[in-house]
CSV table of C-alpha atoms in Angstrom, one decimal:
chain,number,residue,atom,x,y,z
A,1,MET,CA,-0.9,9.5,-45.0
A,2,ARG,CA,-3.7,9.4,-47.6
A,3,LYS,CA,-2.7,5.6,-48.0
A,4,GLU,CA,-2.9,5.3,-44.1
A,5,PHE,CA,-6.2,6.7,-43.9
A,6,ALA,CA,-7.8,4.5,-46.6
A,7,GLU,CA,-6.5,1.4,-44.8
A,8,ARG,CA,-8.0,2.4,-41.6
A,9,LEU,CA,-11.3,3.4,-43.5
A,10,ILE,CA,-11.4,-0.2,-44.4
A,11,ILE,CA,-11.0,-1.1,-41.1
A,12,MET,CA,-13.7,1.1,-39.6
A,13,ASN,CA,-16.1,-0.1,-42.2
A,14,ASN,CA,-15.4,-3.8,-41.3
A,15,GLN,CA,-16.5,-2.5,-38.0
A,16,ASP,CA,-19.8,-1.3,-39.6
A,17,THR,CA,-19.5,1.9,-38.4
A,18,SER,CA,-22.6,3.1,-40.8
A,19,LYS,CA,-24.7,1.5,-37.9
A,20,ILE,CA,-23.0,4.3,-35.7
A,21,LYS,CA,-24.9,7.6,-35.9
A,22,ILE,CA,-23.2,10.8,-34.4
A,23,CYS,CA,-24.9,13.9,-33.9
A,24,TYR,CA,-22.9,17.0,-33.3
A,25,LEU,CA,-24.0,20.1,-31.4
A,26,ALA,CA,-22.0,22.8,-32.7
A,27,ASP,CA,-21.3,25.9,-34.8
A,28,ALA,CA,-21.7,24.9,-38.5
A,29,GLY,CA,-19.6,27.9,-39.5
A,30,SER,CA,-16.4,26.8,-37.2
A,31,ILE,CA,-13.9,25.1,-39.3
A,32,HIS,CA,-13.1,23.0,-36.1
A,33,THR,CA,-16.8,21.4,-36.6
A,34,GLN,CA,-16.4,21.2,-40.5
A,35,ARG,CA,-13.3,19.2,-40.0
A,36,TRP,CA,-14.9,16.9,-37.4
A,37,CYS,CA,-18.1,16.1,-39.4
A,38,ARG,CA,-16.2,15.6,-42.8
A,39,HIS,CA,-13.5,13.2,-41.1
A,40,PHE,CA,-16.2,10.9,-39.7
A,41,SER,CA,-18.3,11.0,-42.5
A,42,MET,CA,-15.4,9.9,-44.6
A,43,LEU,CA,-14.9,6.7,-42.0
A,44,GLY,CA,-18.5,5.5,-42.3
A,45,PHE,CA,-20.3,7.1,-39.5
A,46,GLU,CA,-23.6,8.9,-40.2
A,47,ILE,CA,-23.3,12.1,-39.2
A,48,HIS,CA,-25.9,14.7,-38.2
A,49,LEU,CA,-25.3,18.3,-36.9
A,50,ILE,CA,-27.6,20.5,-34.9
A,51,THR,CA,-26.4,24.1,-35.0
A,52,PHE,CA,-27.4,27.7,-34.8
A,53,ARG,CA,-25.9,28.7,-37.8
A,54,ASN,CA,-27.0,27.6,-40.9
A,55,PHE,CA,-24.0,26.0,-43.3
A,56,GLU,CA,-23.9,23.1,-45.5
A,57,ILE,CA,-21.3,20.6,-44.8
A,58,GLU,CA,-20.5,17.7,-47.1
A,59,GLY,CA,-21.3,14.1,-45.7
A,60,THR,CA,-23.6,15.7,-42.7
A,61,THR,CA,-27.1,16.3,-42.2
A,62,VAL,CA,-27.6,19.4,-41.0
A,63,HIS,CA,-30.4,20.6,-38.4
A,64,PHE,CA,-30.5,24.3,-38.2
A,65,ILE,CA,-32.3,25.8,-34.9
A,66,ASP,CA,-32.9,29.8,-35.5
A,67,ALA,CA,-31.7,31.3,-32.2
A,68,GLY,CA,-30.9,34.7,-33.7
A,69,THR,CA,-27.6,36.4,-34.0
A,70,ILE,CA,-24.8,34.4,-32.1
A,71,GLY,CA,-22.2,36.3,-30.7
A,72,VAL,CA,-18.5,34.8,-30.9
A,73,SER,CA,-17.6,36.6,-27.5
A,74,GLY,CA,-20.1,34.6,-25.5
A,75,GLY,CA,-23.3,35.7,-23.9
A,76,ASN,CA,-25.4,33.6,-25.7
A,77,TRP,CA,-27.8,32.6,-22.9
A,78,LYS,CA,-30.8,32.7,-25.2
A,79,VAL,CA,-29.7,29.7,-27.1
A,80,LEU,CA,-31.0,27.9,-23.6
A,81,LYS,CA,-34.6,28.6,-24.8
A,82,LYS,CA,-33.7,26.2,-27.8
A,83,VAL,CA,-33.5,22.9,-25.8
A,84,PRO,CA,-36.9,21.5,-26.6
A,85,ALA,CA,-36.1,21.9,-30.2
A,86,ILE,CA,-32.6,20.3,-29.9
A,87,ARG,CA,-34.7,17.4,-28.0
A,88,LYS,CA,-37.2,17.3,-30.8
A,89,ILE,CA,-34.4,16.8,-33.3
A,90,LEU,CA,-32.8,14.2,-30.9
A,91,LYS,CA,-36.0,12.2,-30.7
A,92,LYS,CA,-36.4,12.1,-34.2
A,93,ILE,CA,-32.9,11.2,-35.7
A,94,LYS,CA,-32.2,8.8,-32.5
A,95,PRO,CA,-28.5,9.1,-32.5
A,96,ASP,CA,-26.1,6.9,-30.8
A,97,ILE,CA,-23.9,9.7,-29.5
A,98,LEU,CA,-24.5,13.3,-28.9
A,99,HIS,CA,-21.2,15.4,-28.9
A,100,ALA,CA,-21.1,18.8,-28.3
A,101,HIS,CA,-18.1,21.5,-29.0
A,102,TYR,CA,-17.8,24.1,-26.5
A,103,ALA,CA,-18.6,23.5,-23.0
A,104,THR,CA,-20.7,26.7,-22.8
A,105,SER,CA,-23.3,27.7,-25.2
A,106,TYR,CA,-23.8,24.4,-27.0
A,107,GLY,CA,-22.4,22.3,-24.3
A,108,LEU,CA,-24.5,23.5,-21.7
A,109,ALA,CA,-27.7,23.1,-24.2
A,110,GLY,CA,-26.5,19.6,-24.8
A,111,ALA,CA,-26.5,18.8,-21.0
A,112,LEU,CA,-29.6,20.4,-20.3
A,113,ALA,CA,-31.3,18.2,-23.4
A,114,GLY,CA,-30.4,15.2,-21.4
A,115,PHE,CA,-29.1,13.0,-23.8
A,116,HIS,CA,-26.5,10.2,-23.2
A,117,PRO,CA,-23.9,9.0,-23.9
A,118,TYR,CA,-22.9,12.8,-24.1
A,119,VAL,CA,-19.6,14.2,-25.1
A,120,ILE,CA,-18.1,17.6,-24.7
A,121,THR,CA,-14.8,18.8,-26.6
A,122,ALA,CA,-13.7,21.8,-24.9
A,123,LEU,CA,-12.1,24.3,-27.2
A,124,GLY,CA,-10.3,27.0,-25.1
A,125,THR,CA,-11.6,30.3,-23.7
A,126,ASP,CA,-14.9,27.9,-22.8
A,127,VAL,CA,-12.7,26.2,-19.6
A,128,LEU,CA,-9.9,28.5,-19.7
A,129,ILE,CA,-11.6,32.0,-19.2
A,130,SER,CA,-15.3,31.9,-18.9
A,131,PRO,CA,-15.6,29.8,-15.5
A,132,PHE,CA,-13.4,32.3,-14.1
A,133,GLU,CA,-15.7,35.6,-15.2
A,134,SER,CA,-18.4,35.1,-12.9
A,135,LYS,CA,-20.0,32.5,-10.6
A,136,LEU,CA,-22.8,31.9,-13.0
A,137,TYR,CA,-20.4,31.0,-15.8
A,138,ARG,CA,-18.5,28.9,-13.5
A,139,MET,CA,-21.6,27.0,-12.5
A,140,ALA,CA,-23.1,26.4,-16.0
A,141,VAL,CA,-19.5,25.2,-17.2
A,142,LYS,CA,-19.4,22.7,-14.2
A,143,PHE,CA,-22.9,21.6,-15.0
A,144,ALA,CA,-22.2,21.0,-18.4
A,145,LEU,CA,-19.0,18.8,-17.9
A,146,ARG,CA,-20.5,17.0,-15.0
A,147,LYS,CA,-23.3,15.9,-17.3
A,148,ALA,CA,-21.0,14.5,-20.1
A,149,ASP,CA,-19.9,10.9,-20.3
A,150,TRP,CA,-16.6,11.8,-21.8
A,151,ILE,CA,-14.8,15.3,-22.1
A,152,THR,CA,-12.2,15.8,-24.8
A,153,ALA,CA,-9.5,18.9,-24.1
A,154,MET,CA,-7.2,20.3,-26.8
A,155,ALA,CA,-4.4,20.3,-24.5
A,156,ASP,CA,-2.8,19.1,-20.9
A,157,HIS,CA,-3.1,22.3,-19.3
A,158,MET,CA,-7.1,22.5,-20.4
A,159,ARG,CA,-7.4,19.3,-19.0
A,160,ASP,CA,-5.7,20.3,-15.8
A,161,THR,CA,-8.1,23.1,-15.6
A,162,ILE,CA,-10.9,21.1,-16.0
A,163,ILE,CA,-9.9,18.9,-13.2
A,164,SER,CA,-9.8,21.8,-11.0
A,165,LEU,CA,-13.3,22.5,-11.7
A,166,GLY,CA,-14.1,19.2,-9.7
A,167,ILE,CA,-14.3,16.8,-13.0
A,168,LYS,CA,-13.3,13.3,-12.4
A,169,PRO,CA,-9.9,13.1,-14.6
A,170,GLU,CA,-10.7,9.5,-15.8
A,171,LYS,CA,-13.6,10.9,-18.1
A,172,ILE,CA,-11.1,13.5,-19.6
A,173,SER,CA,-8.6,12.7,-22.6
A,174,THR,CA,-6.2,15.2,-24.2
A,175,VAL,CA,-7.1,15.2,-28.0
A,176,VAL,CA,-5.0,17.5,-29.9
A,177,PHE,CA,-6.5,18.5,-33.2
A,178,GLY,CA,-3.3,18.8,-35.6
A,179,ILE,CA,-3.1,19.3,-39.1
A,180,ASP,CA,-3.5,18.1,-42.5
A,181,PRO,CA,0.3,17.4,-43.8
A,182,GLU,CA,-1.2,17.0,-47.5
A,183,ILE,CA,-2.0,20.9,-47.2
A,184,PHE,CA,0.3,21.8,-44.4
A,185,ASN,CA,3.9,21.0,-45.2
A,186,THR,CA,7.0,22.5,-46.8
A,187,LEU,CA,6.8,21.4,-50.4
A,188,HIS,CA,7.3,24.3,-52.6
A,189,ARG,CA,8.3,26.6,-49.8
A,190,ASN,CA,9.3,29.9,-51.5
A,191,ILE,CA,10.7,32.9,-49.6
A,192,ASP,CA,11.0,36.2,-51.3
A,193,LYS,CA,14.8,37.2,-50.2
A,194,GLY,CA,13.8,40.8,-51.0
A,195,LYS,CA,11.2,41.1,-48.0
A,196,TYR,CA,10.5,40.3,-44.6
A,197,ILE,CA,7.0,38.5,-44.3
A,198,ILE,CA,5.3,38.3,-41.1
A,199,THR,CA,2.1,36.6,-40.8
A,200,SER,CA,-0.9,36.3,-38.3
A,201,THR,CA,-3.9,33.8,-38.9
A,202,ARG,CA,-5.9,34.8,-35.7
A,203,ASN,CA,-9.2,36.3,-35.9
A,204,PHE,CA,-10.0,40.0,-35.0
A,205,GLU,CA,-11.1,39.0,-31.5
A,206,LYS,CA,-10.3,40.5,-28.3
A,207,VAL,CA,-8.4,37.4,-27.0
A,208,TYR,CA,-5.9,37.8,-30.0
A,209,ASN,CA,-4.6,41.4,-29.4
A,210,ILE,CA,-4.3,41.9,-33.0
A,211,SER,CA,-4.3,45.7,-32.1
A,212,ASP,CA,-0.9,44.8,-30.3
A,213,LEU,CA,0.7,43.3,-33.4
A,214,ILE,CA,-0.1,46.5,-35.5
A,215,ASP,CA,1.9,48.5,-32.9
A,216,ALA,CA,4.7,46.2,-32.9
A,217,PHE,CA,4.7,46.0,-36.6
A,218,ALA,CA,4.7,49.8,-37.1
A,219,ILE,CA,8.1,49.8,-34.8
A,220,VAL,CA,9.5,47.0,-37.2
A,221,LYS,CA,8.6,48.9,-40.1
A,222,LYS,CA,10.7,51.9,-39.3
A,223,GLU,CA,13.8,49.5,-38.6
A,224,ILE,CA,13.1,47.2,-41.5
A,225,PRO,CA,11.5,49.0,-44.8
A,226,VAL,CA,11.0,45.5,-46.4
A,227,ALA,CA,9.0,44.3,-43.7
A,228,PHE,CA,5.5,43.2,-44.7
A,229,LEU,CA,2.3,42.4,-42.7
A,230,ASN,CA,-0.4,39.4,-43.9
A,231,LEU,CA,-3.5,39.4,-41.5
A,232,ILE,CA,-5.4,36.4,-42.4
A,233,GLY,CA,-9.1,36.1,-40.7
A,234,SER,CA,-12.1,37.9,-39.6
A,235,GLY,CA,-14.0,39.1,-36.7
A,236,SER,CA,-15.8,41.8,-34.8
A,237,LEU,CA,-12.9,43.9,-34.5
A,238,GLU,CA,-11.8,44.1,-38.0
A,239,ASN,CA,-13.0,47.7,-38.8
A,240,GLU,CA,-10.9,48.8,-35.8
A,241,VAL,CA,-7.8,47.2,-36.7
A,242,LYS,CA,-8.1,48.3,-40.5
A,243,ALA,CA,-8.8,52.1,-38.8
A,244,LYS,CA,-5.5,51.6,-36.7
A,245,VAL,CA,-3.5,50.5,-39.9
A,246,ASP,CA,-4.7,53.4,-41.6
A,247,GLU,CA,-3.9,55.6,-38.4
A,248,CYS,CA,-0.4,54.2,-38.5
A,249,LYS,CA,0.0,54.9,-42.3
A,250,LEU,CA,0.8,51.1,-42.8
A,251,GLU,CA,-1.8,50.5,-45.4
A,252,ASP,CA,0.6,49.8,-48.2
A,253,SER,CA,2.5,47.2,-46.0
A,254,VAL,CA,-0.2,45.3,-44.3
A,255,LYS,CA,-2.7,43.0,-46.4
A,256,PHE,CA,-5.9,41.9,-45.1
A,257,PHE,CA,-6.8,38.5,-46.6
A,258,GLY,CA,-10.5,38.0,-44.7
A,259,ARG,CA,-11.2,34.1,-44.5
A,260,ILE,CA,-9.6,32.0,-46.9
A,261,SER,CA,-9.3,28.4,-47.5
A,262,GLN,CA,-6.7,26.1,-45.6
A,263,THR,CA,-5.0,25.6,-49.2
A,264,GLU,CA,-4.8,29.3,-49.4
A,265,ILE,CA,-3.3,29.6,-45.8
A,266,ALA,CA,-0.9,27.1,-46.4
A,267,GLU,CA,0.2,28.9,-49.6
A,268,THR,CA,0.8,31.9,-47.7
A,269,LEU,CA,2.6,30.5,-44.8
A,270,ARG,CA,5.1,28.8,-47.3
A,271,LYS,CA,5.9,32.5,-48.4
A,272,THR,CA,6.3,33.5,-44.8
A,273,ASN,CA,9.3,34.1,-42.8
A,274,VAL,CA,7.9,34.6,-39.1
A,275,PHE,CA,4.4,33.7,-38.0
A,276,VAL,CA,3.1,35.7,-35.1
A,277,SER,CA,0.5,34.9,-32.3
A,278,VAL,CA,-0.1,37.2,-29.6
A,279,SER,CA,-3.2,35.7,-27.9
A,280,SER,CA,-4.0,35.9,-24.3
A,281,SER,CA,-5.3,32.7,-24.0
A,282,ASP,CA,-5.5,29.4,-26.5
A,283,GLY,CA,-6.7,25.8,-25.8
A,284,ASN,CA,-4.1,24.2,-28.4
A,285,ASN,CA,-2.9,27.1,-31.0
A,286,ILE,CA,-3.9,24.9,-34.2
A,287,SER,CA,-2.7,28.2,-36.0
A,288,LEU,CA,0.6,27.9,-34.9
A,289,ASN,CA,0.8,24.1,-35.8
A,290,GLU,CA,-0.2,24.9,-39.5
A,291,ALA,CA,2.8,27.3,-39.4
A,292,MET,CA,5.4,25.4,-38.0
A,293,ALA,CA,4.2,22.5,-40.6
A,294,CYS,CA,4.8,25.3,-43.3
A,295,GLY,CA,8.4,25.8,-42.3
A,296,CYS,CA,7.8,29.1,-40.4
A,297,PHE,CA,9.9,30.5,-37.2
A,298,SER,CA,7.6,31.9,-34.8
A,299,VAL,CA,7.2,34.5,-32.2
A,300,VAL,CA,4.3,34.0,-29.8
A,301,THR,CA,3.0,34.7,-26.3
A,302,ASP,CA,4.5,33.0,-23.6
A,303,ILE,CA,1.2,31.2,-22.6
A,304,PRO,CA,0.8,27.3,-22.0
A,305,ALA,CA,-0.8,26.5,-25.3
A,306,ASN,CA,2.5,27.6,-27.3
A,307,GLN,CA,4.9,26.3,-24.8
A,308,GLN,CA,4.1,22.8,-25.6
A,309,TRP,CA,5.3,23.7,-29.1
A,310,ILE,CA,7.9,26.3,-29.1
A,311,SER,CA,11.5,25.8,-27.7
A,312,GLU,CA,13.1,29.2,-26.8
A,313,GLY,CA,15.6,30.1,-29.8
A,314,ILE,CA,15.3,26.8,-31.7
A,315,ASN,CA,12.0,27.3,-33.4
A,316,GLY,CA,10.4,30.6,-32.0
A,317,TYR,CA,10.4,33.1,-29.6
A,318,PHE,CA,8.2,34.1,-26.5
A,319,VAL,CA,7.0,37.3,-25.8
A,320,PRO,CA,4.8,38.4,-22.9
A,321,VAL,CA,1.1,39.2,-23.2
A,322,ASN,CA,0.0,42.8,-24.4
A,323,ASN,CA,3.8,43.8,-24.8
A,324,SER,CA,4.0,45.3,-28.5
A,325,VAL,CA,7.7,46.8,-27.6
A,326,GLN,CA,9.2,43.2,-26.8
A,327,LEU,CA,7.2,41.9,-29.5
A,328,ALA,CA,8.6,44.3,-31.9
A,329,ALA,CA,12.3,43.4,-30.8
A,330,LYS,CA,12.0,39.9,-31.2
A,331,LEU,CA,10.9,40.5,-34.7
A,332,ILE,CA,13.5,42.6,-35.4
A,333,TYR,CA,16.2,40.3,-33.9
A,334,THR,CA,14.9,37.4,-35.9
A,335,PHE,CA,15.2,39.2,-39.1
A,336,GLU,CA,18.9,40.5,-38.6
A,337,ASN,CA,19.5,36.6,-37.5
A,338,TYR,CA,17.2,34.9,-40.1
A,339,GLU,CA,19.2,32.4,-41.8
A,340,LEU,CA,20.9,30.9,-38.4
A,341,HIS,CA,17.0,30.6,-36.9
A,342,LEU,CA,16.0,29.0,-40.1
A,343,GLN,CA,18.3,26.4,-39.7
A,344,LYS,CA,17.7,25.4,-36.2
A,345,CYS,CA,13.8,25.3,-36.5
A,346,SER,CA,13.2,23.4,-39.8
A,347,ASP,CA,14.1,19.7,-38.6
A,348,TYR,CA,12.8,20.7,-34.9
A,349,ASN,CA,9.1,21.8,-36.5
A,350,ALA,CA,9.0,18.6,-38.5
A,351,GLU,CA,9.6,16.5,-35.7
A,352,ILE,CA,7.5,17.9,-33.1
A,353,ILE,CA,4.3,18.0,-35.6
A,354,LYS,CA,5.2,14.5,-36.7
A,355,GLU,CA,5.3,13.5,-33.1
A,356,LYS,CA,1.7,14.9,-31.9
A,357,GLY,CA,0.5,17.1,-34.3
A,358,ILE,CA,-1.2,15.0,-37.3
A,359,TRP,CA,-4.9,15.3,-37.4
A,360,ASN,CA,-5.4,11.8,-38.3
A,361,GLU,CA,-3.4,10.2,-36.2
A,362,ASN,CA,-5.0,12.2,-33.3
A,363,MET,CA,-8.6,11.3,-33.9
A,364,LYS,CA,-7.9,7.7,-33.7
A,365,ILE,CA,-8.6,7.9,-30.1
A,366,VAL,CA,-12.1,9.6,-30.8
A,367,GLU,CA,-13.0,6.8,-33.4
A,368,LYS,CA,-12.2,4.1,-30.5
A,369,LYS,CA,-14.1,6.1,-27.9
A,370,TYR,CA,-17.0,6.4,-30.4
A,371,VAL,CA,-17.0,2.6,-31.2
A,372,SER,CA,-16.9,2.0,-27.4
A,373,LEU,CA,-19.6,4.4,-26.5
A,374,SER,CA,-22.2,3.3,-28.9
A,375,GLY,CA,-21.8,-0.3,-27.5
A,376,LYS,CA,-21.8,-1.5,-31.5
C-alpha cells in the first residue's frame, strides 16, 4: 500500500500539484480534518486550514480564528460573525479551492464567504439530523449545500438525504473515508482466551448512546464474569458515563482510555473479541471499519451506516437503537458461539474492507476532482 501511494505521489507531482492550493475550513482538532490535510500535503498540494480550534497539523498552514468555545453538539451560530475574518484570510492566501468539512457551522460560514470553487464534505449529523430539527437549520443546510460546487457524502444513504433536500444529484459524490491498512490490520492479533473483551471507540456524546452500552454490559457481566469493556474516546457526557459505571459497580471491569492514537486504537482492537457501536445515527461508521480491519466481530445498531458493512450472522449482529436488553442478549450469544462467529467473519471482513474501505484508494476520487476544479 505504501508503494502504491508513493507511485501515485510521483504521478501527482508530475501534474505539478504544488501549484494547487487547497484551503480547508474545518475543525483542526478532528481526526478527519487532520487525515485530509496530511494526505493531500503528502501528495504535493499546498494546504491551508482555517479553523476555530487551534491545533498544529504537519504540512499545513493553520489560520486560527478565535470564535470562543465551539460545542460538538451544534448551536454554534456565533461562528457566522467570523465570516469577514474568513474572507480576509482567503483574500490573503488566494487558494484554488475552498473545502469545508461539515455542512453546518463551517459549511455555512464557507458558503457565506462567497468563495468558489467551493466544496463541502458532509459528515453525518449535519445532513442526517440537523436539517430535520428545525426549519432554521433546514434552511441553513440547504443554503450551504446549494452554494457548493461539489459535495461529498460519506455513504449512499447520506447522498440520498442530500438529494431529498433539493440538491442536484450530479454535484454529489459518495466518498467513503476508509482506513489505513498499514495501521488497522490483523497482524499480531492476540486474543486472551481467558477473557471476553468488548470494545467501543465512540465518543461520549448523546448520539452514541454509551449509557445504553453500560446498561447492557451490566447484564453481560452477571452472565459472563470474564467480560471486560474498553471505552475509547472522550466527550461532553464522559463524567456522566463514569458515574453510571460506578453506580453499576463495574469500575473493575470497565477501562477508560480517553483519546489515544490510531496505532493504540488498532493495538486494542487486535485484542478485542467484539466491537460495539450503538449510535442512533452515522454517516459512515469509520470506527466499525477499523474494527473490521482488525478482525473483530461486531454488534451494532440497525442503521443505514452499518447495514452497508455488516451481514447479519456473518461478521456481526444488528440490534435496535436504545435497546440495552437486546444488545446484552446478542453479546452473550456471541460469546457462547464465538469460535464459529470468528471463522465466518475473518475472510468476509477482509474482503469488504479491501473492496470499498481503503482510504488511499477512495481519496483518488478527490485528487482527480481537485485537479479538475483548480483548472490546472
